[in-house]
């Protein structure tokens, strides 16, 4: 059990350091967003590094997450306006997503994008 835990910790550290060396990801470490999931940061890292149209399968395969969970998070980020989805179901960064990556959105602006709040029509979680 102990060696499995150490392997897991090493993997987390390796993954965090991998995506912290990206072009704009240093902003993400500072701007923790309450409704973001841990997977959202690698999603943005992948989209930042690859200016292509992607499916959940492509993203999941490149960031080592489950495809169905990746798809749910892509839809949540789309619903928040940070991603766009075209008629063929491919995802890309939206203008708002580009602003996020550039560090031009405040934490308050990001918190206000919470898709669950929009669904429920409330400002409370």
Short mmCIF file of N, CA and C in Angstrom, two decimals:
data_model
loop_
_atom_site.label_atom_id
_atom_site.label_comp_id
_atom_site.label_asym_id
_atom_site.label_seq_id
_atom_site.Cartn_x
_atom_site.Cartn_y
_atom_site.Cartn_z
N UNK A 1 0.83 -1.20 0.00
CA UNK A 1 0.00 0.00 0.00
C UNK A 1 0.87 1.26 0.00
N UNK A 2 1.90 1.28 0.82
CA UNK A 2 2.76 2.45 0.92
C UNK A 2 3.45 2.78 -0.39
N UNK A 3 3.95 1.76 -1.10
CA UNK A 3 4.64 2.03 -2.37
C UNK A 3 3.64 2.49 -3.43
N UNK A 4 2.41 1.98 -3.38
CA UNK A 4 1.38 2.44 -4.32
C UNK A 4 1.08 3.93 -4.09
N UNK A 5 1.01 4.33 -2.82
CA UNK A 5 0.75 5.72 -2.49
C UNK A 5 1.90 6.61 -2.97
N UNK A 6 3.13 6.16 -2.74
CA UNK A 6 4.28 6.94 -3.20
C UNK A 6 4.30 7.06 -4.72
N UNK A 7 3.94 5.98 -5.42
CA UNK A 7 3.86 6.03 -6.89
C UNK A 7 2.81 7.03 -7.31
N UNK A 8 1.66 7.02 -6.63
CA UNK A 8 0.58 7.95 -6.94
C UNK A 8 1.04 9.39 -6.72
N UNK A 9 1.71 9.64 -5.58
CA UNK A 9 2.20 10.99 -5.30
C UNK A 9 3.21 11.44 -6.36
N UNK A 10 4.10 10.55 -6.75
CA UNK A 10 5.08 10.88 -7.79
C UNK A 10 4.38 11.21 -9.08
N UNK A 11 3.36 10.45 -9.44
CA UNK A 11 2.62 10.69 -10.67
C UNK A 11 1.93 12.05 -10.63
N UNK A 12 1.35 12.40 -9.50
CA UNK A 12 0.70 13.71 -9.37
C UNK A 12 1.72 14.82 -9.54
N UNK A 13 2.84 14.71 -8.86
CA UNK A 13 3.88 15.74 -8.95
C UNK A 13 4.38 15.85 -10.38
N UNK A 14 4.59 14.71 -11.05
CA UNK A 14 5.06 14.74 -12.42
C UNK A 14 4.03 15.42 -13.31
N UNK A 15 2.76 15.08 -13.16
CA UNK A 15 1.72 15.67 -13.99
C UNK A 15 1.59 17.17 -13.73
N UNK A 16 1.63 17.58 -12.47
CA UNK A 16 1.51 19.00 -12.15
C UNK A 16 2.69 19.75 -12.73
N UNK A 17 3.90 19.22 -12.57
CA UNK A 17 5.06 19.93 -13.11
C UNK A 17 5.02 19.93 -14.62
N UNK A 18 4.50 18.87 -15.24
CA UNK A 18 4.38 18.84 -16.70
C UNK A 18 3.50 19.98 -17.18
N UNK A 19 2.33 20.17 -16.56
CA UNK A 19 1.46 21.20 -17.11
C UNK A 19 1.78 22.59 -16.58
N UNK A 20 2.61 22.69 -15.58
CA UNK A 20 3.02 24.02 -15.10
C UNK A 20 4.09 24.63 -16.00
N UNK A 21 4.73 23.84 -16.82
CA UNK A 21 5.76 24.38 -17.69
C UNK A 21 5.18 24.91 -18.99
N UNK A 22 3.86 24.78 -19.19
CA UNK A 22 3.21 25.28 -20.40
C UNK A 22 3.30 26.79 -20.50
N UNK A 23 2.83 27.32 -21.61
CA UNK A 23 3.01 28.73 -21.90
C UNK A 23 2.27 29.65 -20.94
N UNK A 24 1.02 29.36 -20.64
CA UNK A 24 0.24 30.30 -19.83
C UNK A 24 -0.33 29.67 -18.57
N UNK A 25 0.05 28.47 -18.25
CA UNK A 25 -0.58 27.74 -17.15
C UNK A 25 -0.25 28.28 -15.77
N UNK A 26 0.77 29.10 -15.64
CA UNK A 26 1.11 29.63 -14.32
C UNK A 26 -0.05 30.44 -13.76
N UNK A 27 -0.90 31.02 -14.59
CA UNK A 27 -2.06 31.75 -14.11
C UNK A 27 -3.06 30.81 -13.43
N UNK A 28 -3.14 29.59 -13.92
CA UNK A 28 -4.15 28.66 -13.43
C UNK A 28 -3.87 28.23 -12.01
N UNK A 29 -2.63 28.12 -11.66
CA UNK A 29 -2.29 27.69 -10.31
C UNK A 29 -2.79 28.73 -9.31
N UNK A 30 -2.69 29.99 -9.67
CA UNK A 30 -3.12 31.08 -8.79
C UNK A 30 -4.63 31.21 -8.79
N UNK A 31 -5.26 31.12 -9.95
CA UNK A 31 -6.70 31.35 -10.07
C UNK A 31 -7.48 30.04 -9.90
N UNK A 32 -7.53 29.53 -8.72
CA UNK A 32 -8.35 28.36 -8.45
C UNK A 32 -9.81 28.77 -8.51
N UNK A 33 -10.57 28.04 -9.28
CA UNK A 33 -11.98 28.34 -9.47
C UNK A 33 -12.78 27.23 -8.79
N UNK A 34 -13.71 27.60 -7.92
CA UNK A 34 -14.39 26.61 -7.09
C UNK A 34 -15.13 25.54 -7.89
N UNK A 35 -15.69 25.90 -9.02
CA UNK A 35 -16.48 24.92 -9.78
C UNK A 35 -15.63 24.14 -10.78
N UNK A 36 -14.36 24.50 -10.93
CA UNK A 36 -13.48 23.73 -11.81
C UNK A 36 -13.18 22.39 -11.16
N UNK A 37 -13.05 21.40 -11.99
CA UNK A 37 -12.61 20.08 -11.56
C UNK A 37 -11.11 19.97 -11.84
N UNK A 38 -10.47 19.04 -11.18
CA UNK A 38 -9.03 18.85 -11.36
C UNK A 38 -8.68 18.61 -12.84
N UNK A 39 -9.57 17.97 -13.58
CA UNK A 39 -9.33 17.66 -14.99
C UNK A 39 -9.35 18.91 -15.88
N UNK A 40 -10.02 19.97 -15.45
CA UNK A 40 -10.19 21.15 -16.30
C UNK A 40 -8.85 21.81 -16.63
N UNK A 41 -7.92 21.79 -15.71
CA UNK A 41 -6.62 22.42 -15.96
C UNK A 41 -5.85 21.71 -17.06
N UNK A 42 -5.75 20.37 -17.04
CA UNK A 42 -5.11 19.69 -18.16
C UNK A 42 -5.88 19.85 -19.48
N UNK A 43 -7.21 19.94 -19.40
CA UNK A 43 -7.99 20.19 -20.63
C UNK A 43 -7.55 21.51 -21.24
N UNK A 44 -7.50 22.56 -20.43
CA UNK A 44 -7.09 23.85 -20.96
C UNK A 44 -5.64 23.82 -21.42
N UNK A 45 -4.79 23.09 -20.72
CA UNK A 45 -3.40 22.96 -21.14
C UNK A 45 -3.29 22.33 -22.52
N UNK A 46 -4.07 21.28 -22.74
CA UNK A 46 -4.06 20.61 -24.05
C UNK A 46 -4.56 21.55 -25.14
N UNK A 47 -5.68 22.22 -24.87
CA UNK A 47 -6.24 23.12 -25.87
C UNK A 47 -5.34 24.32 -26.12
N UNK A 48 -4.63 24.77 -25.11
CA UNK A 48 -3.69 25.87 -25.25
C UNK A 48 -2.51 25.45 -26.13
N UNK A 49 -2.04 24.22 -25.95
CA UNK A 49 -0.89 23.73 -26.70
C UNK A 49 -1.23 23.30 -28.12
N UNK A 50 -2.50 22.94 -28.36
CA UNK A 50 -2.91 22.41 -29.66
C UNK A 50 -4.11 23.19 -30.16
N UNK A 51 -3.90 24.04 -31.11
CA UNK A 51 -4.98 24.86 -31.66
C UNK A 51 -5.73 24.06 -32.73
N UNK A 52 -6.47 23.03 -32.26
CA UNK A 52 -7.19 22.14 -33.16
C UNK A 52 -8.60 21.91 -32.63
N UNK A 53 -9.47 21.43 -33.49
CA UNK A 53 -10.81 21.00 -33.08
C UNK A 53 -10.67 19.60 -32.49
N UNK A 54 -11.30 19.36 -31.34
CA UNK A 54 -11.11 18.08 -30.65
C UNK A 54 -12.44 17.47 -30.21
N UNK A 55 -12.41 16.17 -30.06
CA UNK A 55 -13.51 15.41 -29.47
C UNK A 55 -13.11 15.02 -28.06
N UNK A 56 -14.08 14.60 -27.24
CA UNK A 56 -13.73 14.12 -25.90
C UNK A 56 -12.72 12.97 -25.94
N UNK A 57 -12.84 12.10 -26.93
CA UNK A 57 -11.92 10.97 -27.05
C UNK A 57 -10.48 11.43 -27.27
N UNK A 58 -10.30 12.42 -28.12
CA UNK A 58 -8.95 12.94 -28.39
C UNK A 58 -8.36 13.58 -27.15
N UNK A 59 -9.16 14.41 -26.47
CA UNK A 59 -8.66 15.07 -25.27
C UNK A 59 -8.34 14.02 -24.20
N UNK A 60 -9.27 13.12 -23.96
CA UNK A 60 -9.08 12.10 -22.92
C UNK A 60 -7.83 11.27 -23.18
N UNK A 61 -7.60 10.89 -24.41
CA UNK A 61 -6.43 10.09 -24.75
C UNK A 61 -5.12 10.82 -24.54
N UNK A 62 -5.17 12.13 -24.63
CA UNK A 62 -3.95 12.93 -24.50
C UNK A 62 -3.68 13.43 -23.09
N UNK A 63 -4.70 13.40 -22.22
CA UNK A 63 -4.47 13.85 -20.84
C UNK A 63 -4.68 12.71 -19.83
N UNK A 64 -4.92 11.50 -20.33
CA UNK A 64 -5.07 10.30 -19.50
C UNK A 64 -6.24 10.38 -18.51
N UNK A 65 -7.39 10.76 -19.02
CA UNK A 65 -8.62 10.71 -18.23
C UNK A 65 -9.65 9.89 -18.99
N UNK A 66 -10.66 9.42 -18.28
CA UNK A 66 -11.75 8.66 -18.86
C UNK A 66 -12.50 9.52 -19.89
N UNK A 67 -12.85 8.93 -21.04
CA UNK A 67 -13.51 9.67 -22.12
C UNK A 67 -14.86 10.23 -21.71
N UNK A 68 -15.67 9.46 -21.00
CA UNK A 68 -17.01 9.96 -20.65
C UNK A 68 -16.91 11.11 -19.64
N UNK A 69 -15.99 11.01 -18.69
CA UNK A 69 -15.81 12.10 -17.73
C UNK A 69 -15.25 13.34 -18.43
N UNK A 70 -14.31 13.13 -19.34
CA UNK A 70 -13.77 14.24 -20.11
C UNK A 70 -14.89 14.92 -20.90
N UNK A 71 -15.77 14.14 -21.49
CA UNK A 71 -16.90 14.71 -22.23
C UNK A 71 -17.81 15.54 -21.35
N UNK A 72 -18.08 15.06 -20.13
CA UNK A 72 -18.91 15.84 -19.20
C UNK A 72 -18.26 17.17 -18.87
N UNK A 73 -16.94 17.15 -18.64
CA UNK A 73 -16.25 18.40 -18.31
C UNK A 73 -16.16 19.34 -19.50
N UNK A 74 -15.98 18.80 -20.70
CA UNK A 74 -15.99 19.65 -21.90
C UNK A 74 -17.35 20.33 -22.05
N UNK A 75 -18.43 19.60 -21.80
CA UNK A 75 -19.78 20.19 -21.89
C UNK A 75 -19.97 21.27 -20.83
N UNK A 76 -19.46 21.03 -19.62
CA UNK A 76 -19.58 22.03 -18.55
C UNK A 76 -18.82 23.30 -18.92
N UNK A 77 -17.62 23.13 -19.47
CA UNK A 77 -16.82 24.29 -19.87
C UNK A 77 -17.47 25.01 -21.06
N UNK A 78 -18.10 24.25 -21.93
CA UNK A 78 -18.87 24.86 -23.03
C UNK A 78 -20.05 25.64 -22.47
N UNK A 79 -20.77 25.05 -21.54
CA UNK A 79 -21.94 25.73 -20.95
C UNK A 79 -21.53 27.00 -20.22
N UNK A 80 -20.31 27.02 -19.72
CA UNK A 80 -19.79 28.22 -19.04
C UNK A 80 -19.31 29.27 -20.04
N UNK A 81 -19.21 28.89 -21.31
CA UNK A 81 -18.78 29.83 -22.34
C UNK A 81 -17.28 29.82 -22.59
N UNK A 82 -16.54 28.93 -21.93
CA UNK A 82 -15.09 28.89 -22.10
C UNK A 82 -14.66 28.08 -23.32
N UNK A 83 -15.55 27.21 -23.78
CA UNK A 83 -15.32 26.42 -24.99
C UNK A 83 -16.50 26.61 -25.93
N UNK A 84 -16.27 26.31 -27.19
CA UNK A 84 -17.33 26.29 -28.19
C UNK A 84 -17.41 24.88 -28.75
N UNK A 85 -18.62 24.51 -29.18
CA UNK A 85 -18.81 23.21 -29.81
C UNK A 85 -19.49 23.46 -31.15
N UNK A 86 -18.90 22.96 -32.23
CA UNK A 86 -19.46 23.21 -33.55
C UNK A 86 -20.54 22.18 -33.90
N UNK A 87 -21.10 22.29 -35.10
CA UNK A 87 -22.18 21.40 -35.53
C UNK A 87 -21.76 19.94 -35.65
N UNK A 88 -20.46 19.73 -35.77
CA UNK A 88 -19.94 18.36 -35.87
C UNK A 88 -19.48 17.83 -34.51
N UNK A 89 -19.80 18.54 -33.45
CA UNK A 89 -19.51 18.15 -32.06
C UNK A 89 -18.03 18.26 -31.69
N UNK A 90 -17.25 19.03 -32.43
CA UNK A 90 -15.86 19.29 -32.07
C UNK A 90 -15.78 20.49 -31.15
N UNK A 91 -14.86 20.44 -30.21
CA UNK A 91 -14.66 21.53 -29.25
C UNK A 91 -13.43 22.36 -29.62
N UNK A 92 -13.52 23.65 -29.35
CA UNK A 92 -12.39 24.58 -29.47
C UNK A 92 -12.51 25.60 -28.35
N UNK A 93 -11.43 26.32 -28.11
CA UNK A 93 -11.48 27.41 -27.15
C UNK A 93 -12.37 28.52 -27.70
N UNK A 94 -13.17 29.11 -26.85
CA UNK A 94 -13.96 30.28 -27.24
C UNK A 94 -13.10 31.53 -27.01
N UNK A 95 -13.61 32.66 -27.43
CA UNK A 95 -12.90 33.92 -27.15
C UNK A 95 -12.74 34.11 -25.65
N UNK A 96 -13.80 33.76 -24.90
CA UNK A 96 -13.74 33.87 -23.45
C UNK A 96 -12.69 32.91 -22.88
N UNK A 97 -12.60 31.71 -23.44
CA UNK A 97 -11.58 30.76 -23.02
C UNK A 97 -10.18 31.28 -23.28
N UNK A 98 -10.01 31.95 -24.41
CA UNK A 98 -8.71 32.58 -24.72
C UNK A 98 -8.40 33.68 -23.70
N UNK A 99 -9.43 34.44 -23.32
CA UNK A 99 -9.22 35.49 -22.30
C UNK A 99 -8.81 34.87 -20.97
N UNK A 100 -9.41 33.74 -20.62
CA UNK A 100 -9.04 33.04 -19.40
C UNK A 100 -7.57 32.63 -19.46
N UNK A 101 -7.17 32.01 -20.58
CA UNK A 101 -5.79 31.56 -20.72
C UNK A 101 -4.80 32.72 -20.67
N UNK A 102 -5.22 33.86 -21.16
CA UNK A 102 -4.34 35.03 -21.15
C UNK A 102 -4.27 35.69 -19.78
N UNK A 103 -5.10 35.21 -18.84
CA UNK A 103 -5.10 35.78 -17.50
C UNK A 103 -5.90 37.06 -17.39
N UNK A 104 -6.82 37.27 -18.34
CA UNK A 104 -7.58 38.52 -18.38
C UNK A 104 -8.93 38.45 -17.67
N UNK A 105 -9.24 37.32 -17.04
CA UNK A 105 -10.51 37.21 -16.30
C UNK A 105 -10.21 37.14 -14.81
N UNK A 106 -10.95 37.90 -14.05
CA UNK A 106 -10.77 37.86 -12.59
C UNK A 106 -11.37 36.58 -12.02
N UNK A 107 -10.98 36.25 -10.82
CA UNK A 107 -11.55 35.08 -10.14
C UNK A 107 -13.07 35.24 -10.01
N UNK A 108 -13.54 36.44 -9.74
CA UNK A 108 -14.98 36.69 -9.62
C UNK A 108 -15.70 36.45 -10.94
N UNK A 109 -15.08 36.88 -12.04
CA UNK A 109 -15.68 36.65 -13.36
C UNK A 109 -15.75 35.15 -13.66
N UNK A 110 -14.70 34.43 -13.29
CA UNK A 110 -14.69 32.99 -13.52
C UNK A 110 -15.73 32.29 -12.65
N UNK A 111 -15.84 32.69 -11.40
CA UNK A 111 -16.83 32.09 -10.50
C UNK A 111 -18.25 32.32 -11.03
N UNK A 112 -18.49 33.47 -11.61
CA UNK A 112 -19.83 33.80 -12.13
C UNK A 112 -20.20 32.95 -13.34
N UNK A 113 -19.24 32.28 -13.96
CA UNK A 113 -19.52 31.44 -15.12
C UNK A 113 -20.00 30.05 -14.76
N UNK A 114 -20.04 29.72 -13.48
CA UNK A 114 -20.42 28.38 -13.02
C UNK A 114 -21.69 27.91 -13.72
N UNK A 115 -21.60 26.85 -14.56
CA UNK A 115 -22.78 26.38 -15.30
C UNK A 115 -23.89 25.85 -14.41
N UNK A 116 -23.56 25.35 -13.23
CA UNK A 116 -24.60 24.86 -12.31
C UNK A 116 -25.44 26.01 -11.78
N UNK A 117 -24.81 27.14 -11.52
CA UNK A 117 -25.57 28.31 -11.08
C UNK A 117 -26.51 28.78 -12.18
N UNK A 118 -26.04 28.75 -13.41
CA UNK A 118 -26.86 29.17 -14.54
C UNK A 118 -28.04 28.23 -14.72
N UNK A 119 -27.82 26.92 -14.55
CA UNK A 119 -28.89 25.94 -14.68
C UNK A 119 -29.96 26.14 -13.62
N UNK A 120 -29.53 26.40 -12.40
CA UNK A 120 -30.45 26.54 -11.28
C UNK A 120 -31.01 27.95 -11.14
N UNK A 121 -30.42 28.87 -11.88
CA UNK A 121 -30.86 30.26 -11.80
C UNK A 121 -30.59 30.89 -10.45
N UNK A 122 -29.51 30.46 -9.82
CA UNK A 122 -29.19 30.97 -8.48
C UNK A 122 -27.72 31.34 -8.39
N UNK A 123 -27.42 32.16 -7.43
CA UNK A 123 -26.03 32.52 -7.18
C UNK A 123 -25.44 31.71 -6.04
N UNK A 124 -26.20 30.79 -5.48
CA UNK A 124 -25.71 29.97 -4.39
C UNK A 124 -25.47 28.56 -4.87
N UNK A 125 -24.46 27.94 -4.28
CA UNK A 125 -24.14 26.54 -4.61
C UNK A 125 -24.97 25.60 -3.81
#
